[in-house]
XYZ file of C-alpha atoms in Angstrom:
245
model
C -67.227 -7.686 116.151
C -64.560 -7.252 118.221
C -65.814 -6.523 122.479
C -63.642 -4.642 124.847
C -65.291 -5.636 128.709
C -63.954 -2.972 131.143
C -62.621 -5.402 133.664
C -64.483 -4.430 137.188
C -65.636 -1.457 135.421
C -63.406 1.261 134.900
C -61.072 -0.082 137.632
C -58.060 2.348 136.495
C -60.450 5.530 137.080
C -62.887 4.512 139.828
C -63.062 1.894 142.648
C -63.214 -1.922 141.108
C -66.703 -3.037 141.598
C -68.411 -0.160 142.836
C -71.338 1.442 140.669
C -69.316 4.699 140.573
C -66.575 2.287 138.286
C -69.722 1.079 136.433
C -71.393 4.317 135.861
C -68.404 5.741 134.140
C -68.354 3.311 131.006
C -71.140 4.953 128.422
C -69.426 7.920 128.847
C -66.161 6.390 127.490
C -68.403 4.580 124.821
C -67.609 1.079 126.851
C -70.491 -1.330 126.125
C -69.179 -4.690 128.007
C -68.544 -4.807 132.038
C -67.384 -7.335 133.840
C -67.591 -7.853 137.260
C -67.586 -10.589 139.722
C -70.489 -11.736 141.916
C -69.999 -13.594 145.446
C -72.953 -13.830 148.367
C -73.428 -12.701 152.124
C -74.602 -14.599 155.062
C -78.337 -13.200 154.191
C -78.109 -14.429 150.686
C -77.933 -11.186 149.154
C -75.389 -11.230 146.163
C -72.992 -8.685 146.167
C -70.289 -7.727 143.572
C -66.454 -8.326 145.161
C -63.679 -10.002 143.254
C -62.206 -10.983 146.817
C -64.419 -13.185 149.562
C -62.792 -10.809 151.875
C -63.159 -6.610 152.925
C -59.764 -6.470 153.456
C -58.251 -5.090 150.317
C -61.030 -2.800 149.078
C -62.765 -1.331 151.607
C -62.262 -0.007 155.756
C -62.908 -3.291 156.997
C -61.547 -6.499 157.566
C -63.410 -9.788 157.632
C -65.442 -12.602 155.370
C -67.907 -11.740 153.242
C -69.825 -14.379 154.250
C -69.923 -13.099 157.885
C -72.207 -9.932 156.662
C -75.954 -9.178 155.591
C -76.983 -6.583 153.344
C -77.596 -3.881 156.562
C -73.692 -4.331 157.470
C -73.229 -2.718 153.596
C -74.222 0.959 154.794
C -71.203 1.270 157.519
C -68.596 -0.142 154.779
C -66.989 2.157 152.418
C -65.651 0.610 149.752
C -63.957 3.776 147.708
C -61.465 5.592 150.067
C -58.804 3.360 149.763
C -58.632 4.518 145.781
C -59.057 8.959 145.868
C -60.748 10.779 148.238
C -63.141 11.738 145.620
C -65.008 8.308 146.118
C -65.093 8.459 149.754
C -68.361 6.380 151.137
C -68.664 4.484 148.183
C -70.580 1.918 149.125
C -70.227 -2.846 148.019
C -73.015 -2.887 145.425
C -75.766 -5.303 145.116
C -76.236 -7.300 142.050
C -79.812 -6.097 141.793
C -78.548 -2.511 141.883
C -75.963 -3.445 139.288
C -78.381 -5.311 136.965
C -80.909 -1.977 137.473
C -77.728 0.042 136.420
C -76.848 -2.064 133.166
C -80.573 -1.571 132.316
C -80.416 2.135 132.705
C -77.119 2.469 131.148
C -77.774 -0.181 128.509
C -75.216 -1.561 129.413
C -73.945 -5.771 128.331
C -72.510 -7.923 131.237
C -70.113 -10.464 131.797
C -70.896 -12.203 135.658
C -68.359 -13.702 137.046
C -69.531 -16.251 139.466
C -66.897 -16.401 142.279
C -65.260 -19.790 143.520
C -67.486 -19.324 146.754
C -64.884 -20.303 149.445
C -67.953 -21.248 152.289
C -68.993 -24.189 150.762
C -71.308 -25.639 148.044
C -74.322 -24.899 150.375
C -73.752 -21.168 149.556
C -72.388 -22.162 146.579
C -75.845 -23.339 145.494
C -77.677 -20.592 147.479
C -75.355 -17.936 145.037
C -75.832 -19.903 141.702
C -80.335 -19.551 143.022
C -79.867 -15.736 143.793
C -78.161 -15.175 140.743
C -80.312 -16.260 138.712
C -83.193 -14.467 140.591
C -81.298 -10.977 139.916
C -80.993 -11.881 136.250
C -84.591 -12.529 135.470
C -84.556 -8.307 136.009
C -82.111 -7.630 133.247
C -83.584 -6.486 129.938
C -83.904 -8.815 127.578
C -82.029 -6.904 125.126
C -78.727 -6.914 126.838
C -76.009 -9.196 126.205
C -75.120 -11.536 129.404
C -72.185 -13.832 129.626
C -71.445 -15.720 132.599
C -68.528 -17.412 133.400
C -66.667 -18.901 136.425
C -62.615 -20.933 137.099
C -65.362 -23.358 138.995
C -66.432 -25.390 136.522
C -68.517 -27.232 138.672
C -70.701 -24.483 139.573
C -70.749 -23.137 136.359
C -72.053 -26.839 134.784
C -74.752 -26.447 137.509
C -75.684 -22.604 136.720
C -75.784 -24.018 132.525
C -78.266 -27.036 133.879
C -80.810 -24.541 135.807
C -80.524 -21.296 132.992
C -79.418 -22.928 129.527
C -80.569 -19.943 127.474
C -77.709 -18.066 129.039
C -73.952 -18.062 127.782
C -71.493 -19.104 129.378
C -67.780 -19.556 129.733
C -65.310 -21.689 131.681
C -62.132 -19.138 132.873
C -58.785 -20.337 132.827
C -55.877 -19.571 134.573
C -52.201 -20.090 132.163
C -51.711 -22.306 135.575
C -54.104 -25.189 135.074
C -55.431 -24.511 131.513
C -54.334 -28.399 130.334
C -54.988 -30.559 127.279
C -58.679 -31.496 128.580
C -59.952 -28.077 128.349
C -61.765 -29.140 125.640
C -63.439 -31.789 127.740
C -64.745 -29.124 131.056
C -66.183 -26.781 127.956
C -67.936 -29.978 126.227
C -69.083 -30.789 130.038
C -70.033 -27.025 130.872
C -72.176 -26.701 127.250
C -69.642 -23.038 127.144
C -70.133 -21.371 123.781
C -66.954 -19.357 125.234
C -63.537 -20.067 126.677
C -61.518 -17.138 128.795
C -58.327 -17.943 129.221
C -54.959 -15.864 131.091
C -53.156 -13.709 128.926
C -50.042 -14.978 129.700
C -48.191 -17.394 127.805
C -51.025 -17.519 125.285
C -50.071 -18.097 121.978
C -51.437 -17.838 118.228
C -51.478 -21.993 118.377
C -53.521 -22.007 120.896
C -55.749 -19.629 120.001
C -56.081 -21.363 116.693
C -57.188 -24.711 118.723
C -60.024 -23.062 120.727
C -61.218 -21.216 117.189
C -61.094 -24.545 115.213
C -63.210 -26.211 118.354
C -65.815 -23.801 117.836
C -65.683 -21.523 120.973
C -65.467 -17.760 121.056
C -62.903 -16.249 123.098
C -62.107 -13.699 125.852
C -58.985 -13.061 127.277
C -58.029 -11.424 130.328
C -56.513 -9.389 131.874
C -55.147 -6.458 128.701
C -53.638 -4.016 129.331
C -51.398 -2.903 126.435
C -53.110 -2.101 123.346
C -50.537 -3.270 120.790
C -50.650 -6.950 122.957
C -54.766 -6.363 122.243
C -54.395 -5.746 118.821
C -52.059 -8.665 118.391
C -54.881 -11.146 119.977
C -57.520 -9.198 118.086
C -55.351 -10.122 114.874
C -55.077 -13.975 115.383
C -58.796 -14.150 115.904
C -59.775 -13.435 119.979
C -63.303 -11.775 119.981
C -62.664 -9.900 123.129
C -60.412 -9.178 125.991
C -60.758 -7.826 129.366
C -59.053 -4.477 130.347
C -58.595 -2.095 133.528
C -57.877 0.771 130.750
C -61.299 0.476 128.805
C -60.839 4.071 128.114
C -57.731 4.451 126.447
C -58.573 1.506 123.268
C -59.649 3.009 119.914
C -63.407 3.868 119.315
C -63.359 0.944 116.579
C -63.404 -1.748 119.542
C -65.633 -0.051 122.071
C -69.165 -1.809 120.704
């Protein structure tokens, strides 16, 4: 079955990463979210694609400069509509409480933590501790372009999924070798320059595959066609009803 993941939730109609974004996908009959986990100062995990406020909130500054108090005086929606004014940087925990509610299936994308492998580690612990709330019915990938942390995360959770992200940039002829070293049952490579022969080799290997980041439907048909199981999107809400399971 073929999975569209609304990439940072529905990133084209809300906020990326805010539970307002997250909220909106049963109502467009979206079933997969992705969204991308990185940790404060406190430990708390937080969802933020960047390991900085600067682009999506009021503020300016490090992530890993913050605790989970500093979260109440951030707003992290203006800067998209007025309508999501005071929208707040979510917690995992509140995310994970949200997929439950929403039953909702989740792709975690564990962030190349930029402050070291000491929070590193402390992220890959505190992930894990959020996860042990999810359901047990719902779907969970993880996946990570650090494929050292991601080895680690596969070492202390091995009933979990995961996959090793590549960029068209650095995905080279031993990406069979950091999957085989990860234990991925996925790989998610770039969209660009991805071709049908390539596809082919990750198939024949045995992985599933993801792709990010689609946004034109006939270029997600097209993967859909040579065999992709799923692709990442910032317009979950405009693909056919057929894909959104």
């Amino acid at each position: 079955m073929k999975k569209v993941f609304a990439h940072r939730g529905m990133s084209a109609l809300a906020p990326e990463n805010t539970l307002a974004a997250f909220s909106m996908c049963k109502q467009y009959g979206i079933q997969w979210i992705e969204c991308d986990v990185d940790i404060l100062a406190d430990g708390t995990v937080v969802l933020s694609h960047d390991d900085t406020l600067d682009r999506c909130t009021d503020r300016c500054g490090s992530l890993y400069d913050l605790t989970l108090s500093d979260l109440s005086d951030i707003d992290a929606g203006s800067w998209f509509h007025d309508d999501f004014i005071g929208e707040r940087i979510p917690t995992f925990e509140q995310l994970v409480t949200l997929a439950n509610e929403h039953e909702l299936n989740l792709n975690v994308e564990i962030k190349s933590c930029t402050a070291g492998w000491e929070m590193t580690d402390k992220l890959l612990t505190n992930v894990i501790r959020d996860l042990e709330k999810l359901n047990p019915e719902r779907e969970l990938i993880v996946s990570s372009f650090n494929h050292l942390a991601l080895a680690e995360f596969k070492r202390r959770r091995p009933e979990t999924a995961v996959a090793c992200l590549f960029e068209d940039a650095n995905l080279w002829d031993d990406w069979c070798s950091i999957l085989e070293a990860c234990q991925a049952e996925y790989i998610h490579p770039e969209d660009v320059n991805l071709t049908k022969e390539k596809v082919q080799q990750f198939k024949a290997a045995g992985y599933k595959i993801n792709v990010y980041t689609v946004n034109d439907l006939a270029r997600a048909n097209q993967l859909f066609n040579w065999g992709v199981d799923g692709v990442f999107t910032d317009i979950a809400n405009q693909f056919p009803s057929k894909y959104k399971k």
